[in-house]
Short mmCIF file of C-alpha atoms in Angstrom, two decimals:
data_model
loop_
_atom_site.label_atom_id
_atom_site.label_comp_id
_atom_site.label_asym_id
_atom_site.label_seq_id
_atom_site.Cartn_x
_atom_site.Cartn_y
_atom_site.Cartn_z
CA UNK A 3 0.27 -0.24 -0.22
CA UNK A 4 0.95 3.14 -0.49
CA UNK A 5 0.39 6.18 2.35
CA UNK A 6 -2.24 9.24 2.03
CA UNK A 7 -0.29 11.96 0.66
CA UNK A 8 -2.53 15.21 1.52
CA UNK A 9 -0.46 18.33 0.63
CA UNK A 10 2.63 19.47 -1.40
CA UNK A 11 4.76 18.97 1.76
CA UNK A 12 3.86 15.18 2.80
CA UNK A 13 4.89 14.17 -0.71
CA UNK A 14 8.64 15.94 -0.46
CA UNK A 15 8.80 13.86 2.83
CA UNK A 16 7.31 10.55 1.18
CA UNK A 17 8.81 10.50 -2.51
CA UNK A 18 12.55 9.56 -1.08
CA UNK A 19 11.38 6.67 1.57
CA UNK A 20 11.62 4.00 -0.84
CA UNK A 21 11.34 1.38 2.23
CA UNK A 22 7.76 2.76 2.06
CA UNK A 23 6.75 3.25 -1.72
CA UNK A 24 8.72 0.09 -2.86
CA UNK A 25 6.09 -2.67 -1.60
CA UNK A 26 2.83 -0.76 -3.14
CA UNK A 27 5.14 -0.27 -6.13
CA UNK A 28 5.32 -4.08 -6.15
CA UNK A 29 1.69 -4.70 -5.96
CA UNK A 30 1.06 -2.26 -8.80
CA UNK A 31 3.05 -4.21 -11.13
CA UNK A 32 1.15 -7.65 -9.89
CA UNK A 33 -1.90 -5.94 -10.38
CA UNK A 34 -0.92 -4.75 -14.14
CA UNK A 35 0.17 -7.98 -15.22
CA UNK A 36 3.77 -7.21 -14.79
CA UNK A 37 4.86 -8.36 -11.45
CA UNK A 38 8.34 -10.76 -11.01
CA UNK A 39 10.17 -8.56 -13.06
CA UNK A 40 13.50 -6.03 -11.51
CA UNK A 41 12.13 -3.00 -10.68
CA UNK A 42 14.92 -0.80 -10.54
CA UNK A 43 13.75 3.44 -8.94
CA UNK A 44 15.65 6.09 -11.10
CA UNK A 45 17.13 8.56 -8.94
CA UNK A 46 15.99 11.37 -11.16
CA UNK A 47 12.44 12.44 -10.82
CA UNK A 48 10.45 14.48 -8.25
CA UNK A 49 7.98 11.34 -8.76
CA UNK A 50 8.66 7.74 -7.74
CA UNK A 51 9.87 6.71 -11.50
CA UNK A 52 10.71 2.49 -11.75
CA UNK A 53 12.19 0.73 -14.53
CA UNK A 54 9.77 -2.40 -14.89
CA UNK A 55 12.07 -5.35 -16.27
CA UNK A 56 13.31 -4.33 -19.51
CA UNK A 57 10.38 -3.37 -21.23
CA UNK A 58 8.45 -1.07 -18.94
CA UNK A 59 8.63 1.99 -16.98
CA UNK A 60 6.49 2.86 -13.75
CA UNK A 61 5.72 6.47 -12.73
CA UNK A 62 4.00 7.45 -9.30
CA UNK A 63 1.84 10.23 -9.03
CA UNK A 64 0.38 11.37 -5.04
CA UNK A 65 -2.76 12.96 -4.84
CA UNK A 66 -1.24 16.58 -4.97
CA UNK A 67 0.43 15.45 -8.16
CA UNK A 68 -2.86 13.84 -9.82
CA UNK A 69 -3.41 16.32 -12.22
CA UNK A 70 0.28 15.93 -13.54
CA UNK A 71 -0.62 12.27 -14.13
CA UNK A 72 -3.77 12.59 -15.93
CA UNK A 73 -1.47 15.43 -18.20
CA UNK A 74 1.39 12.32 -18.85
CA UNK A 75 -1.35 9.87 -19.62
CA UNK A 76 -3.07 12.19 -22.22
CA UNK A 77 -0.17 13.58 -23.97
CA UNK A 78 1.44 10.09 -24.36
CA UNK A 79 -2.19 8.33 -25.77
CA UNK A 80 -1.97 11.33 -27.94
CA UNK A 81 1.46 11.42 -29.28
CA UNK A 82 1.85 7.66 -30.10
CA UNK A 83 4.13 7.54 -33.57
CA UNK A 84 3.74 11.31 -34.50
CA UNK A 85 7.05 12.58 -33.69
CA UNK A 86 9.77 12.09 -35.43
CA UNK A 87 11.83 11.27 -32.20
CA UNK A 88 10.58 8.00 -30.33
CA UNK A 89 8.29 9.07 -27.55
CA UNK A 90 7.21 6.15 -24.59
CA UNK A 91 3.55 3.87 -25.21
CA UNK A 92 0.99 4.65 -22.72
CA UNK A 93 0.19 0.90 -21.24
CA UNK A 94 -2.47 1.93 -18.47
CA UNK A 95 -2.67 4.69 -16.31
CA UNK A 96 -5.18 4.97 -13.44
CA UNK A 97 -5.92 5.56 -10.09
CA UNK A 98 -4.27 3.53 -7.42
CA UNK A 99 -4.87 3.45 -3.21
CA UNK A 100 -5.12 6.61 -1.18
CA UNK A 101 -5.33 8.95 -4.03
CA UNK A 102 -2.26 7.84 -5.86
CA UNK A 103 -2.39 7.67 -9.73
CA UNK A 104 0.01 5.54 -11.88
CA UNK A 105 1.36 5.62 -15.68
CA UNK A 106 2.53 2.21 -16.85
CA UNK A 107 5.02 3.01 -20.11
CA UNK A 108 7.20 1.47 -22.49
CA UNK A 109 10.80 2.14 -21.79
CA UNK A 110 12.94 3.85 -24.24
CA UNK A 111 16.36 2.39 -24.88
CA UNK A 112 19.67 4.10 -24.82
CA UNK A 113 21.10 6.31 -22.30
CA UNK A 114 20.36 9.85 -21.03
CA UNK A 115 21.73 12.98 -23.32
CA UNK A 116 22.85 15.14 -20.33
CA UNK A 117 25.31 12.98 -18.66
CA UNK A 118 26.44 11.57 -22.39
CA UNK A 119 26.84 14.62 -24.03
CA UNK A 120 30.44 15.25 -22.86
CA UNK A 121 31.29 12.30 -24.64
CA UNK A 122 29.38 13.20 -27.94
CA UNK A 123 31.92 14.41 -30.75
CA UNK A 124 30.64 18.26 -32.33
CA UNK A 125 29.41 16.67 -35.36
CA UNK A 126 27.07 14.68 -33.53
CA UNK A 127 26.03 17.65 -31.58
CA UNK A 128 24.97 19.87 -34.55
CA UNK A 129 23.00 16.95 -35.77
CA UNK A 130 21.31 16.20 -32.34
CA UNK A 131 20.42 19.76 -32.57
CA UNK A 132 18.79 19.67 -35.70
CA UNK A 133 16.90 16.51 -34.83
CA UNK A 134 15.80 18.37 -31.59
CA UNK A 135 14.47 20.86 -34.02
CA UNK A 136 12.63 18.83 -36.15
CA UNK A 137 11.26 17.14 -33.23
CA UNK A 138 10.29 20.25 -31.45
CA UNK A 139 8.72 21.73 -34.81
CA UNK A 140 6.44 18.24 -35.57
CA UNK A 141 5.27 18.57 -31.86
CA UNK A 142 4.18 21.82 -32.42
CA UNK A 143 2.44 21.65 -35.48
CA UNK A 144 0.18 18.60 -34.27
CA UNK A 145 -3.51 19.39 -34.02
CA UNK A 146 -5.06 19.46 -30.11
CA UNK A 147 -8.48 20.70 -30.71
CA UNK A 148 -11.83 18.87 -30.89
CA UNK A 149 -11.20 17.32 -34.23
CA UNK A 150 -7.89 15.63 -33.42
CA UNK A 151 -9.09 13.73 -30.30
CA UNK A 152 -9.59 10.11 -30.61
CA UNK A 153 -13.63 9.25 -30.35
CA UNK A 154 -14.96 9.50 -26.81
CA UNK A 155 -11.88 11.77 -25.67
CA UNK A 156 -11.47 15.01 -24.24
CA UNK A 157 -9.80 17.54 -26.85
CA UNK A 158 -6.25 18.24 -25.92
CA UNK A 159 -6.34 21.69 -26.04
CA UNK A 160 -9.06 21.49 -23.57
CA UNK A 161 -7.19 19.54 -21.34
CA UNK A 162 -4.28 20.74 -20.74
CA UNK A 163 -3.64 23.55 -18.12
CA UNK A 164 -2.83 26.67 -18.40
CA UNK A 165 -6.35 26.94 -20.01
CA UNK A 166 -6.17 30.91 -20.73
CA UNK A 167 -2.98 31.58 -21.56
CA UNK A 168 -3.49 35.67 -21.78
CA UNK A 169 -4.98 35.55 -17.83
CA UNK A 170 -1.87 32.90 -17.19
CA UNK A 171 0.41 35.22 -18.53
CA UNK A 172 -0.82 38.25 -16.30
CA UNK A 173 -0.29 36.09 -13.40
CA UNK A 174 3.60 34.97 -13.65
CA UNK A 175 4.02 38.77 -14.88
CA UNK A 176 2.34 40.03 -11.04
CA UNK A 177 4.25 37.47 -9.65
CA UNK A 178 7.92 37.70 -11.10
CA UNK A 179 9.82 39.83 -8.86
CA UNK A 180 8.76 37.77 -6.13
CA UNK A 181 9.37 34.69 -7.80
CA UNK A 182 13.29 35.64 -8.23
CA UNK A 183 13.57 37.23 -4.61
CA UNK A 184 12.28 34.52 -3.31
CA UNK A 185 15.12 32.39 -5.63
CA UNK A 186 17.72 34.86 -4.27
CA UNK A 187 18.28 37.34 -6.85
CA UNK A 188 20.52 40.12 -6.27
CA UNK A 189 18.61 43.63 -6.32
CA UNK A 190 20.35 45.11 -9.65
CA UNK A 191 18.78 42.25 -11.31
CA UNK A 192 15.47 42.48 -9.70
CA UNK A 193 15.14 45.72 -10.36
CA UNK A 194 15.37 45.54 -14.11
CA UNK A 195 12.77 43.14 -14.93
CA UNK A 196 9.34 45.32 -14.69
CA UNK A 197 10.80 47.50 -17.19
CA UNK A 198 12.13 44.53 -19.44
CA UNK A 199 8.50 42.59 -19.32
CA UNK A 200 7.23 45.76 -20.01
CA UNK A 201 8.75 46.33 -23.22
CA UNK A 202 9.03 42.67 -24.35
CA UNK A 203 7.59 41.49 -27.37
CA UNK A 204 4.86 39.09 -26.45
CA UNK A 205 2.27 38.06 -29.07
CA UNK A 206 -1.07 39.80 -28.44
CA UNK A 207 -2.53 36.34 -30.21
CA UNK A 208 0.07 33.40 -30.59
CA UNK A 209 -0.24 30.05 -31.81
CA UNK A 210 -1.55 27.41 -29.41
CA UNK A 211 0.57 24.74 -29.39
CA UNK A 212 0.98 21.66 -27.40
CA UNK A 213 4.24 22.22 -25.76
CA UNK A 214 6.51 20.17 -23.55
CA UNK A 215 8.18 23.16 -21.23
CA UNK A 216 11.05 21.01 -20.17
CA UNK A 217 12.93 20.38 -23.81
CA UNK A 218 15.93 19.80 -22.46
CA UNK A 219 18.88 17.02 -22.47
CA UNK A 220 17.74 15.69 -19.25
CA UNK A 221 14.09 14.64 -21.19
CA UNK A 222 16.22 13.82 -24.07
CA UNK A 223 17.47 9.85 -24.81
CA UNK A 224 20.34 8.75 -26.86
CA UNK A 225 22.16 6.02 -28.54
CA UNK A 226 25.72 6.02 -28.80
CA UNK A 227 25.98 2.63 -30.73
CA UNK A 228 23.48 4.41 -33.23
CA UNK A 229 25.51 7.31 -34.15
CA UNK A 230 23.97 9.16 -31.21
CA UNK A 231 20.70 9.49 -32.72
CA UNK A 232 18.13 10.59 -30.57
CA UNK A 233 16.01 7.40 -29.51
CA UNK A 234 13.63 9.20 -27.27
CA UNK A 235 12.20 12.28 -25.69
CA UNK A 236 10.26 11.76 -21.92
CA UNK A 237 8.69 13.50 -19.18
CA UNK A 238 5.47 14.92 -20.57
CA UNK A 239 3.90 15.55 -17.18
CA UNK A 240 4.29 19.61 -17.49
CA UNK A 241 3.00 19.60 -20.68
CA UNK A 242 0.28 22.92 -21.46
CA UNK A 243 -0.78 24.75 -24.65
CA UNK A 244 0.79 28.02 -25.68
CA UNK A 245 2.89 29.80 -27.36
CA UNK A 246 5.92 27.98 -28.89
CA UNK A 247 7.84 30.05 -27.78
CA UNK A 248 7.79 29.42 -24.25
CA UNK A 249 9.12 25.98 -25.36
CA UNK A 250 12.60 27.50 -26.43
CA UNK A 251 12.91 28.64 -22.97
CA UNK A 252 14.53 25.19 -22.04
CA UNK A 253 15.77 25.01 -25.17
CA UNK A 254 18.33 27.85 -25.17
CA UNK A 255 18.97 27.11 -21.62
CA UNK A 256 19.89 23.47 -21.10
CA UNK A 257 19.65 21.90 -24.65
CA UNK A 258 21.66 23.89 -26.39
CA UNK A 259 23.07 26.00 -23.17
CA UNK A 260 24.10 29.34 -24.68
CA UNK A 261 25.73 28.10 -27.58
CA UNK A 262 24.60 30.39 -30.07
CA UNK A 263 25.64 28.12 -33.05
CA UNK A 264 23.85 24.93 -31.57
CA UNK A 265 20.94 27.19 -30.99
CA UNK A 266 21.10 28.33 -34.82
CA UNK A 267 21.91 25.15 -35.77
CA UNK A 268 18.43 24.07 -34.06
CA UNK A 269 16.08 26.75 -34.86
CA UNK A 270 17.50 26.44 -38.73
CA UNK A 271 15.65 23.09 -38.72
CA UNK A 272 12.98 24.25 -36.55
CA UNK A 273 12.00 26.53 -39.70
CA UNK A 274 11.62 29.82 -38.12
CA UNK A 275 13.65 32.17 -35.69
CA UNK A 276 12.56 33.26 -32.45
CA UNK A 277 13.60 37.35 -31.15
CA UNK A 278 15.96 36.73 -28.36
CA UNK A 279 13.95 39.52 -26.09
CA UNK A 280 11.23 37.23 -25.85
CA UNK A 281 12.25 34.15 -25.03
CA UNK A 282 14.53 36.18 -22.16
CA UNK A 283 10.88 37.08 -21.27
CA UNK A 284 9.54 33.67 -21.03
CA UNK A 285 12.48 32.65 -18.94
CA UNK A 286 11.19 35.42 -16.53
CA UNK A 287 7.33 33.97 -17.03
CA UNK A 288 8.30 30.42 -17.21
CA UNK A 289 6.57 28.16 -14.07
CA UNK A 290 9.83 27.12 -13.41
CA UNK A 291 11.95 30.31 -13.86
CA UNK A 292 14.87 30.29 -11.15
CA UNK A 293 16.78 32.80 -12.61
CA UNK A 294 20.06 32.65 -9.81
CA UNK A 295 20.34 29.18 -10.78
CA UNK A 296 20.47 30.11 -14.33
CA UNK A 297 23.48 32.50 -13.91
CA UNK A 298 25.10 30.02 -11.82
CA UNK A 299 25.10 27.56 -14.09
CA UNK A 300 25.75 29.13 -17.09
CA UNK A 301 27.97 31.69 -15.92
CA UNK A 302 27.41 35.24 -18.71
CA UNK A 303 29.35 38.44 -18.77
CA UNK A 304 25.85 39.90 -19.51
CA UNK A 305 24.94 42.43 -16.73
CA UNK A 306 21.52 43.39 -17.97
CA UNK A 307 18.20 41.48 -19.17
CA UNK A 308 18.96 42.99 -22.26
CA UNK A 309 22.56 41.65 -22.70
CA UNK A 310 21.46 38.43 -21.27
CA UNK A 311 19.14 37.80 -23.85
CA UNK A 312 21.19 37.99 -26.61
CA UNK A 313 24.07 36.01 -24.82
CA UNK A 314 21.83 33.20 -24.07
CA UNK A 315 19.37 33.36 -27.40
CA UNK A 316 21.17 34.72 -29.97
CA UNK A 317 21.92 32.55 -32.43
CA UNK A 318 24.90 32.03 -34.89
#
């Protein structure tokens, strides 16, 4: 059995407790017909994720994360075979016990692009950037309206957050300074945020597209035995419907990591450029925005948000 979890704080305390979670995971695997197989927990993840033998992955979501479970279930079912990069096939999903939900999916083979990156030759890095651009373009081009929904299924565009995109941006803008202050951003940066966002070229009526929101090396899989080709795109629980430019935040920060040449290759394959100041604005408005962390990770030379936009999201 899995314990009752009613708050995010309780979830944070329970998720690391493998001795508490494993019996419930094993019982669920037996119920789903994949019991008796090696159960190996992945070290990463904000929720418990297990490799079930060599062919399946089981992801568990406590009650406060139930919406994430439903998002992952719906998006995986919708994406089946639609992208140029493989995505996990949905095997089963539903409610378990004490408000927990689960998603059982196929396991994609290869290794994570993030730990593999130092070993990837430059030529293959450029091809990976190209393939990422094509995959992202294909994702954003998908029709998520009612006409694309499976019979009896809720249209993806209506099922995913945030619903009202302009209202979402307004909320994010109103809390932008407070969020970064809470994360420890120095005052010299904080005082620039209101004026920068006021002048940011946010589109009034952007295209509504399916967004991964965390399209980054940590969620990409590659196979060194196959010339470092991409063999998977995973983790769709934070997916949203919104402006495609929003997805380029994680791309610029964590896939190409402020490399203007690689970002240029990626956007050439994507098929259109993006204004660096727009991407910097979405960096500040992103639900997971943490500018102090980005500054520590990427160590830019810029001292203004305008210059930072060019340094992180400019292309060559």
